[in-house]
């Protein structure tokens, strides 16, 4: 159960990173 939560959090952070990278101006 805790592991699942950890993976969920990790995926969320990854998603946020991807979004920031995409929104980041060149």
Tab-separated table of N, CA and C in Angstrom:
chain	number	residue	atom	x	y	z
A	1	UNK	N	0.854	-1.205	0.000
A	1	UNK	CA	0.000	0.000	0.000
A	1	UNK	C	0.888	1.252	0.000
A	2	UNK	N	1.888	1.256	0.884
A	2	UNK	CA	2.773	2.438	0.932
A	2	UNK	C	3.565	2.546	-0.372
A	3	UNK	N	3.990	1.387	-0.877
A	3	UNK	CA	4.765	1.395	-2.120
A	3	UNK	C	3.925	1.989	-3.246
A	4	UNK	N	2.667	1.599	-3.303
A	4	UNK	CA	1.787	2.128	-4.351
A	4	UNK	C	1.701	3.652	-4.243
A	5	UNK	N	1.569	4.135	-3.029
A	5	UNK	CA	1.478	5.587	-2.827
A	5	UNK	C	2.781	6.252	-3.283
A	6	UNK	N	3.884	5.617	-2.964
A	6	UNK	CA	5.181	6.182	-3.339
A	6	UNK	C	5.288	6.264	-4.862
A	7	UNK	N	4.909	5.200	-5.535
A	7	UNK	CA	4.968	5.193	-7.010
A	7	UNK	C	4.047	6.262	-7.567
A	8	UNK	N	2.881	6.395	-6.967
A	8	UNK	CA	1.933	7.409	-7.429
A	8	UNK	C	2.562	8.796	-7.311
A	9	UNK	N	3.199	9.054	-6.174
A	9	UNK	CA	3.830	10.350	-5.961
A	9	UNK	C	4.943	10.563	-6.980
A	10	UNK	N	5.741	9.517	-7.199
A	10	UNK	CA	6.850	9.622	-8.145
A	10	UNK	C	6.326	9.965	-9.540
A	11	UNK	N	5.255	9.277	-9.951
A	11	UNK	CA	4.677	9.544	-11.277
A	11	UNK	C	4.187	10.982	-11.354
A	12	UNK	N	3.592	11.437	-10.267
A	12	UNK	CA	3.079	12.818	-10.271
A	12	UNK	C	4.242	13.794	-10.439
A	13	UNK	N	5.326	13.562	-9.716
A	13	UNK	CA	6.493	14.454	-9.809
A	13	UNK	C	7.057	14.412	-11.228
A	14	UNK	N	7.119	13.204	-11.792
A	14	UNK	CA	7.633	13.066	-13.156
A	14	UNK	C	6.760	13.849	-14.131
A	15	UNK	N	5.462	13.725	-13.948
A	15	UNK	CA	4.522	14.424	-14.828
A	15	UNK	C	4.738	15.938	-14.706
A	16	UNK	N	4.905	16.403	-13.475
A	16	UNK	CA	5.123	17.834	-13.271
A	16	UNK	C	6.422	18.269	-13.948
A	17	UNK	N	7.446	17.453	-13.828
A	17	UNK	CA	8.725	17.790	-14.470
A	17	UNK	C	8.546	17.895	-15.977
A	18	UNK	N	7.837	16.931	-16.549
A	18	UNK	CA	7.615	16.946	-18.000
A	18	UNK	C	6.854	18.194	-18.405
A	19	UNK	N	5.843	18.542	-17.629
A	19	UNK	CA	5.049	19.727	-17.956
A	19	UNK	C	5.922	20.975	-17.867
A	20	UNK	N	6.739	21.047	-16.834
A	20	UNK	CA	7.613	22.221	-16.683
A	20	UNK	C	8.583	22.306	-17.856
A	21	UNK	N	9.127	21.170	-18.247
A	21	UNK	CA	10.064	21.166	-19.375
A	21	UNK	C	9.369	21.631	-20.655
A	22	UNK	N	8.139	21.179	-20.844
A	22	UNK	CA	7.417	21.552	-22.066
A	22	UNK	C	7.067	23.041	-22.032
A	23	UNK	N	6.667	23.525	-20.863
A	23	UNK	CA	6.300	24.949	-20.765
A	23	UNK	C	7.533	25.839	-20.770
A	24	UNK	N	8.673	25.255	-20.440
A	24	UNK	CA	9.909	26.036	-20.372
A	24	UNK	C	10.216	26.647	-21.740
A	25	UNK	N	10.468	27.928	-21.784
A	25	UNK	CA	10.827	28.572	-23.061
A	25	UNK	C	12.227	28.160	-23.501
A	26	UNK	N	12.476	28.084	-24.778
A	26	UNK	CA	13.787	27.651	-25.310
A	26	UNK	C	14.899	28.654	-25.018
